[in-house]
Amino acid sequence: MKRILFLIFCLSFSQSFAQTTCDTVTNRILMIGDSWSNFPVGFGSFPKNLDRFGFTNVGMFSNTTDLSINGAVTADFLTPAGKAAVQSAIISNPTIEVVNLSIGGNDMLDTWNNSMDSLTTDSLLDATMGRVDSIIDYLLALKPTLKIFIPGYDFANFGEVIQTYSFPALHFFYSRWNGMGQPDFVEMNKLLTRASDKYSELANTNSQVTYNNALGLMQYLHGQTSPLGISPGGTYPPFSVPFPGGRMDYPTPKFRMNDYILFQDCFHLSSEGFDEFYTYHFESYYWNYLRGKVDFSTPSDGNQKDGGISSNSIISGGNIALGNNLTIGNSKGILSFNTSGISGTSLIHRADLFLHRDNQTGTLPSFSKVVLEVKDGFFGSGPTLDFGDYSSTSSRMDTACVYGTVSDNGYWMRIRVPASLLPHISSSGTTQFRISMLDSTDGSMLYFSTGDSLKKPFLDVEYLNPTQLSENEHGFDPILYPNPTSGDELTIGNVDDFRGEVIAIDLSGRTLPLSVHSSRIDVSQLMRGAYFLIVTEGNNTATIKFVKL
């Protein structure tokens, strides 16, 4: 019985990641901190990247009054008011799982001076990290299961921005730069690098804390393509600096600093800069986190095995074409995956398809669902694309929820594979999916990468392996047949005169006792789908995967 309860718990826990509706947004991320939290909230940097990576059903919660505060220092979040604001946010958003914490930068800029020796600088940084640690302790006391993500900062550009300004002493950030002793790029960058090391040391002491070093990101992405306005001058190309780390003798490129028309910022990135900043953090951390528990993941096969096939018999092996236009007609996408790595005893209860947008023509369609079909094997006559792929019979078809607007090239579309299709994902060879638009009457076309590109489509699968949850004891090894079946009855084999009980567990964790008469199990009340059948006789228990067709 303990094993049965444990199995039910695992199914219920895993099901929490599944989305049964297509339009529900759940706040899973809380953003708090200083201006490097305030600016991205104002720019919408986080929602843009949730969309870019196919997680439009995930929400980020914050505000720019008492959670993401311009000019905030660590002490602000340790006051009664600061603690109360954070506590209120977590209580009012019980689904929060990750706190994106950006804090400590103003502690440095407000108190550091380039006349300080290394010991004094380290003392300042250690005191700052001590307060950051206290904020983390408070967060985990409020909710012990939280993950804390620290995105850090990128390099500043005080020297060039201020010294190339028409009246340097009148620049808005001049007093701050002057208060630090007018540090040059090397001095400023060494301070931020030392602080980065301290954040990393802090994260290494707590398994629930992740620090992702982003220093030098703007240098790496954009280079210095026009001569630097002050010494050392010169240029360097994009993608030529070490990253993370960057060049100590150069600032963040001036054009990526926020522009207020009358003057330019010295420490805060532009809207485009913060968008790139969080794209990097999604690629490094958030995307993997939001994908959840992934037991099996594989890219599509490519090599003319996935692409587009249209009603006008036009095959597109260079991209996965979805939509409709006068030239090619109605186009469906074909995706082919080698899924033989899935254990044959595994019950799949969640799967996601990810597709990367390459291009789009016509009007961008607005949609939240597609028609998704699955085939255990090949739609057409063989593994490569052929005309039969367009209309050949599938193993199962259903409408599927879509996440991500794919509003621009480089965006990912995530398709949640419906539960009704999951039993038909092969564990012995190839699984193909066919995708078509519910409404393709507006002449719009979307083109997605194939398995031959760098941004390959891929399939994520989460499953529970019953052999890991329940061992068959004392040689108790019943066989159920026929399995799978569309009929109303199963037979228990390999057991003499069975006198036990059988319980079915569906993907939601619901238990369904089944009637057993003379080694025959009545499954007439089960809907189509995948189940675990818990077969118990005396002290012996076996768990068997069963699929009702």
Short mmCIF file of C-alpha atoms in Angstrom, two decimals, residues 126-454:
data_model
loop_
_atom_site.label_atom_id
_atom_site.label_comp_id
_atom_site.label_asym_id
_atom_site.label_seq_id
_atom_site.Cartn_x
_atom_site.Cartn_y
_atom_site.Cartn_z
CA ASP A 126 31.75 41.34 1.99
CA ALA A 127 29.40 43.56 3.99
CA THR A 128 27.18 43.90 0.93
CA MET A 129 27.14 40.15 0.39
CA GLY A 130 26.29 39.64 4.03
CA ARG A 131 23.14 41.71 3.58
CA VAL A 132 22.31 39.93 0.31
CA ASP A 133 22.61 36.66 2.23
CA SER A 134 20.25 38.01 4.90
CA ILE A 135 17.68 38.86 2.20
CA ILE A 136 17.97 35.32 0.85
CA ASP A 137 17.54 33.88 4.35
CA TYR A 138 14.37 35.92 4.79
CA LEU A 139 12.99 34.77 1.43
CA LEU A 140 13.62 31.13 2.27
CA ALA A 141 12.07 31.58 5.71
CA LEU A 142 8.90 32.82 4.00
CA LYS A 143 8.88 29.90 1.57
CA PRO A 144 11.60 27.24 2.00
CA THR A 145 11.07 25.75 -1.49
CA LEU A 146 11.98 28.96 -3.33
CA LYS A 147 14.78 29.12 -5.86
CA ILE A 148 16.80 32.35 -5.83
CA PHE A 149 18.27 33.55 -9.12
CA ILE A 150 20.82 36.39 -9.12
CA PRO A 151 21.30 37.85 -12.63
CA GLY A 152 24.09 40.23 -11.65
CA TYR A 153 25.07 43.23 -13.77
CA ASP A 154 27.00 44.18 -16.89
CA PHE A 155 29.79 46.74 -17.18
CA ALA A 156 29.08 50.46 -16.86
CA ASN A 157 30.18 53.31 -19.14
CA PHE A 158 30.74 56.37 -16.99
CA GLY A 159 33.97 57.57 -18.60
CA GLU A 160 32.99 57.76 -22.26
CA VAL A 161 29.37 58.86 -21.74
CA ILE A 162 30.29 61.73 -19.40
CA GLN A 163 33.50 62.92 -21.07
CA THR A 164 31.90 63.05 -24.52
CA TYR A 165 28.87 64.95 -23.18
CA SER A 166 28.69 68.62 -24.21
CA PHE A 167 29.03 69.81 -20.60
CA PRO A 168 30.51 66.87 -18.61
CA ALA A 169 30.09 68.46 -15.16
CA LEU A 170 26.38 68.95 -15.87
CA HIS A 171 25.73 65.35 -16.80
CA PHE A 172 23.11 63.72 -14.57
CA PHE A 173 25.53 60.99 -13.42
CA TYR A 174 28.60 63.20 -13.06
CA SER A 175 28.31 63.55 -9.29
CA ARG A 176 28.20 59.79 -8.84
CA TRP A 177 31.22 59.26 -11.10
CA ASN A 178 33.09 62.09 -9.39
CA GLY A 179 32.22 60.67 -5.97
CA MET A 180 33.93 57.43 -6.95
CA GLY A 181 37.09 59.33 -7.89
CA GLN A 182 36.35 59.38 -11.63
CA PRO A 183 37.43 55.75 -12.11
CA ASP A 184 38.62 54.63 -15.53
CA PHE A 185 37.30 51.56 -17.31
CA VAL A 186 39.83 49.17 -15.80
CA GLU A 187 39.15 50.33 -12.24
CA MET A 188 35.38 50.18 -12.71
CA ASN A 189 35.41 46.80 -14.42
CA LYS A 190 37.73 45.28 -11.82
CA LEU A 191 35.31 46.37 -9.08
CA LEU A 192 32.37 44.71 -10.83
CA THR A 193 34.44 41.60 -11.55
CA ARG A 194 35.41 41.32 -7.90
CA ALA A 195 31.75 41.74 -6.93
CA SER A 196 30.83 39.01 -9.43
CA ASP A 197 33.29 36.67 -7.72
CA LYS A 198 31.61 37.43 -4.39
CA TYR A 199 28.14 36.67 -5.78
CA SER A 200 29.47 33.39 -7.12
CA GLU A 201 30.98 32.48 -3.74
CA LEU A 202 27.66 33.28 -2.06
CA ALA A 203 25.70 31.10 -4.48
CA ASN A 204 28.11 28.22 -4.01
CA THR A 205 27.20 28.04 -0.31
CA ASN A 206 23.48 27.48 -0.95
CA SER A 207 22.05 24.92 -3.36
CA GLN A 208 18.87 26.99 -3.76
CA VAL A 209 20.77 30.02 -5.07
CA THR A 210 22.05 30.43 -8.64
CA TYR A 211 24.26 33.27 -9.82
CA ASN A 212 24.73 33.75 -13.56
CA ASN A 213 27.68 35.97 -14.49
CA ALA A 214 26.75 38.37 -17.31
CA LEU A 215 29.76 40.69 -17.23
CA GLY A 216 30.91 41.56 -20.73
CA LEU A 217 27.67 40.45 -22.41
CA MET A 218 27.15 43.67 -24.40
CA GLN A 219 30.84 43.71 -25.37
CA TYR A 220 30.55 40.13 -26.56
CA LEU A 221 27.33 40.61 -28.54
CA HIS A 222 28.16 43.94 -30.19
CA GLY A 223 31.87 44.62 -29.95
CA GLN A 224 33.16 48.18 -30.28
CA THR A 225 32.46 48.76 -33.97
CA SER A 226 33.04 52.53 -33.92
CA PRO A 227 36.13 54.03 -32.23
CA LEU A 228 35.77 54.48 -28.48
CA GLY A 229 35.23 58.19 -27.76
CA ILE A 230 38.09 58.42 -25.23
CA SER A 231 41.31 56.55 -24.47
CA PRO A 232 42.16 53.81 -25.34
CA GLY A 233 40.06 54.45 -28.47
CA GLY A 234 40.03 51.79 -31.15
CA THR A 235 37.56 49.05 -32.04
CA TYR A 236 37.05 45.32 -31.75
CA PRO A 237 34.52 43.05 -33.48
CA PRO A 238 31.50 41.30 -31.93
CA PHE A 239 32.02 37.84 -30.41
CA SER A 240 35.75 38.48 -29.99
CA VAL A 241 35.98 39.05 -26.22
CA PRO A 242 35.98 36.32 -23.57
CA PHE A 243 32.54 35.75 -22.12
CA PRO A 244 31.61 35.84 -19.37
CA GLY A 245 34.35 38.25 -18.36
CA GLY A 246 34.74 40.77 -21.16
CA ARG A 247 37.55 43.26 -21.66
CA MET A 248 38.78 45.19 -18.64
CA ASP A 249 39.93 48.18 -20.74
CA TYR A 250 36.59 48.85 -22.45
CA PRO A 251 33.10 49.74 -21.19
CA THR A 252 29.72 48.47 -22.30
CA PRO A 253 29.24 49.97 -25.81
CA LYS A 254 27.73 53.43 -25.53
CA PHE A 255 24.85 52.72 -27.92
CA ARG A 256 23.56 50.01 -25.54
CA MET A 257 23.25 52.44 -22.61
CA ASN A 258 19.76 53.86 -22.01
CA ASP A 259 19.15 57.11 -23.92
CA TYR A 260 17.06 59.86 -22.32
CA ILE A 261 17.39 62.17 -25.37
CA LEU A 262 18.96 64.99 -23.32
CA PHE A 263 21.64 62.69 -21.91
CA GLN A 264 22.66 59.05 -21.88
CA ASP A 265 22.79 56.67 -18.94
CA CYS A 266 26.09 55.47 -17.53
CA PHE A 267 25.01 52.28 -15.78
CA HIS A 268 21.65 51.13 -17.10
CA LEU A 269 21.11 49.36 -20.39
CA SER A 270 18.60 50.39 -23.02
CA SER A 271 15.36 48.48 -23.59
CA GLU A 272 17.14 46.43 -26.28
CA GLY A 273 20.06 45.86 -23.94
CA PHE A 274 17.92 44.53 -21.10
CA ASP A 275 16.04 42.37 -23.58
CA GLU A 276 19.38 40.80 -24.61
CA PHE A 277 20.45 40.60 -20.96
CA TYR A 278 17.45 38.45 -20.08
CA THR A 279 17.62 36.45 -23.29
CA TYR A 280 21.04 35.34 -22.06
CA HIS A 281 19.63 34.44 -18.63
CA PHE A 282 16.78 32.49 -20.23
CA GLU A 283 19.22 30.56 -22.40
CA SER A 284 21.43 29.86 -19.37
CA TYR A 285 18.85 29.22 -16.66
CA TYR A 286 15.16 30.01 -17.05
CA TRP A 287 14.41 27.99 -20.18
CA ASN A 288 15.71 24.77 -18.64
CA TYR A 289 13.96 25.53 -15.37
CA LEU A 290 10.59 26.22 -16.99
CA ARG A 291 10.78 23.12 -19.15
CA GLY A 292 10.39 21.22 -15.90
CA LYS A 293 11.31 17.62 -15.22
CA VAL A 294 12.50 16.21 -18.55
CA ASP A 295 13.25 12.47 -18.63
CA PHE A 296 13.77 12.24 -22.37
CA SER A 297 14.55 14.92 -24.94
CA THR A 298 15.50 14.55 -28.58
CA PRO A 299 15.87 16.82 -31.62
CA SER A 300 13.92 16.12 -34.79
CA ASP A 301 15.60 13.93 -37.40
CA GLY A 302 15.95 16.42 -40.25
CA ASN A 303 17.53 14.91 -43.37
CA GLN A 304 14.28 15.30 -45.37
CA LYS A 305 12.35 13.49 -42.63
CA ASP A 306 10.68 16.67 -41.38
CA GLY A 307 9.42 19.72 -43.24
CA GLY A 308 6.19 20.87 -44.87
CA ILE A 309 3.72 19.17 -47.20
CA SER A 310 0.89 21.07 -48.87
CA SER A 311 -2.50 20.40 -50.40
CA ASN A 312 -1.01 21.36 -53.78
CA SER A 313 1.53 18.50 -53.41
CA ILE A 314 4.46 20.82 -52.69
CA ILE A 315 7.08 19.35 -50.39
CA SER A 316 9.30 21.69 -48.38
CA GLY A 317 12.25 19.93 -46.80
CA GLY A 318 14.12 23.15 -45.98
CA ASN A 319 11.63 24.36 -43.42
CA ILE A 320 8.47 23.35 -41.59
CA ALA A 321 5.77 25.37 -43.33
CA LEU A 322 2.44 26.01 -41.60
CA GLY A 323 -0.45 28.00 -43.01
CA ASN A 324 -2.01 28.77 -46.34
CA ASN A 325 -1.37 30.80 -49.47
CA LEU A 326 -2.41 30.70 -53.12
CA THR A 327 0.86 29.21 -54.35
CA ILE A 328 1.25 26.17 -52.15
CA GLY A 329 -2.26 25.81 -50.73
CA ASN A 330 -2.76 24.60 -47.17
CA SER A 331 0.55 23.45 -45.68
CA LYS A 332 1.01 21.07 -42.76
CA GLY A 333 4.20 20.51 -40.81
CA ILE A 334 5.79 17.08 -40.38
CA LEU A 335 8.15 16.37 -37.51
CA SER A 336 10.04 13.10 -37.17
CA PHE A 337 11.74 11.92 -33.96
CA ASN A 338 13.73 8.87 -32.98
CA THR A 339 11.99 8.01 -29.70
CA SER A 340 13.53 4.57 -29.20
CA GLY A 341 15.31 5.93 -26.13
CA ILE A 342 12.04 5.93 -24.19
CA SER A 343 11.77 2.85 -21.99
CA GLY A 344 9.05 0.47 -23.09
CA THR A 345 7.78 0.26 -19.51
CA SER A 346 7.44 4.02 -19.16
CA LEU A 347 4.14 5.81 -18.86
CA ILE A 348 4.35 9.20 -20.60
CA HIS A 349 2.20 11.81 -18.96
CA ARG A 350 3.60 15.03 -20.44
CA ALA A 351 5.27 15.96 -23.71
CA ASP A 352 6.11 19.29 -25.37
CA LEU A 353 7.15 20.12 -28.91
CA PHE A 354 9.38 23.17 -29.47
CA LEU A 355 9.68 24.84 -32.90
CA HIS A 356 11.93 27.80 -33.78
CA ARG A 357 10.52 30.45 -36.12
CA ASP A 358 12.67 31.26 -39.16
CA ASN A 359 10.34 33.46 -41.16
CA GLN A 360 6.76 34.55 -41.75
CA THR A 361 4.80 35.92 -44.72
CA GLY A 362 1.38 37.51 -44.87
CA THR A 363 -0.48 38.56 -41.75
CA LEU A 364 0.82 37.11 -38.49
CA PRO A 365 -1.92 34.74 -37.32
CA SER A 366 -3.21 34.89 -33.77
CA PHE A 367 -3.83 31.41 -32.43
CA SER A 368 -3.74 29.43 -29.20
CA LYS A 369 -4.33 25.96 -30.62
CA VAL A 370 -3.29 23.80 -33.54
CA VAL A 371 -4.44 20.43 -34.81
CA LEU A 372 -1.84 17.87 -33.80
CA GLU A 373 -1.66 14.31 -35.08
CA VAL A 374 0.72 11.55 -34.03
CA LYS A 375 1.91 8.43 -35.84
CA ASP A 376 3.72 5.50 -34.30
CA GLY A 377 5.98 5.05 -37.32
CA PHE A 378 5.58 7.05 -40.56
CA PHE A 379 2.64 8.93 -42.03
CA GLY A 380 3.64 8.17 -45.61
CA SER A 381 5.34 5.23 -47.25
CA GLY A 382 8.67 5.70 -45.50
CA PRO A 383 10.81 7.92 -43.27
CA THR A 384 11.37 10.74 -45.78
CA LEU A 385 8.76 13.29 -46.79
CA ASP A 386 6.31 12.23 -49.49
CA PHE A 387 2.89 13.31 -50.75
CA GLY A 388 1.16 10.70 -48.60
CA ASP A 389 2.25 12.58 -45.48
CA TYR A 390 -0.44 15.21 -46.07
CA SER A 391 -3.56 13.09 -45.61
CA SER A 392 -2.56 9.59 -44.52
CA THR A 393 -4.20 8.16 -41.41
CA SER A 394 -2.71 9.07 -38.05
CA SER A 395 -2.66 7.01 -34.87
CA ARG A 396 -4.55 9.80 -33.08
CA MET A 397 -5.56 13.43 -33.65
CA ASP A 398 -6.53 16.19 -31.23
CA THR A 399 -6.35 19.95 -30.78
CA ALA A 400 -3.24 21.07 -28.92
CA CYS A 401 -2.47 24.16 -26.84
CA VAL A 402 0.16 26.54 -28.23
CA TYR A 403 2.33 28.82 -26.09
CA GLY A 404 4.30 31.69 -27.61
CA THR A 405 3.10 34.25 -30.15
CA VAL A 406 6.05 33.58 -32.53
CA SER A 407 5.73 37.28 -33.34
CA ASP A 408 9.28 37.53 -34.65
CA ASN A 409 12.03 35.42 -36.14
CA GLY A 410 14.01 33.63 -33.45
CA TYR A 411 10.97 33.04 -31.25
CA TRP A 412 10.03 29.53 -30.11
CA MET A 413 6.57 28.00 -30.27
CA ARG A 414 5.77 25.36 -27.66
CA ILE A 415 3.02 22.84 -28.36
CA ARG A 416 1.69 20.80 -25.45
CA VAL A 417 1.02 17.29 -26.76
CA PRO A 418 -2.55 16.35 -25.70
CA ALA A 419 -2.89 13.45 -23.26
CA SER A 420 -4.85 11.49 -25.85
CA LEU A 421 -1.78 11.37 -28.12
CA LEU A 422 0.75 10.34 -25.47
CA PRO A 423 0.12 6.55 -25.63
CA HIS A 424 1.03 6.63 -29.32
CA ILE A 425 4.55 7.98 -28.86
CA SER A 426 6.71 5.02 -29.85
CA SER A 427 9.32 3.55 -27.54
CA SER A 428 10.72 1.27 -30.23
CA GLY A 429 11.52 3.51 -33.19
CA THR A 430 10.14 6.59 -34.92
CA THR A 431 7.33 8.90 -33.87
CA GLN A 432 6.02 11.49 -36.32
CA PHE A 433 3.79 14.48 -35.64
CA ARG A 434 1.68 16.37 -38.16
CA ILE A 435 0.74 19.97 -37.36
CA SER A 436 -1.91 22.05 -39.07
CA MET A 437 -3.48 25.41 -38.31
CA LEU A 438 -7.05 25.50 -37.06
CA ASP A 439 -7.68 28.63 -39.13
CA SER A 440 -5.49 29.04 -42.21
CA THR A 441 -7.78 31.17 -44.34
CA ASP A 442 -5.91 34.48 -44.12
CA GLY A 443 -3.06 33.63 -46.48
CA SER A 444 -0.43 33.70 -43.75
CA MET A 445 2.54 31.33 -43.59
CA LEU A 446 4.91 30.52 -40.73
CA TYR A 447 8.24 28.84 -41.41
CA PHE A 448 10.07 26.92 -38.69
CA SER A 449 13.54 25.38 -38.57
CA THR A 450 14.02 21.70 -39.35
CA GLY A 451 16.32 19.16 -37.76
CA ASP A 452 19.03 20.21 -40.24
CA SER A 453 19.40 23.68 -38.68
CA LEU A 454 21.20 24.92 -35.57
#
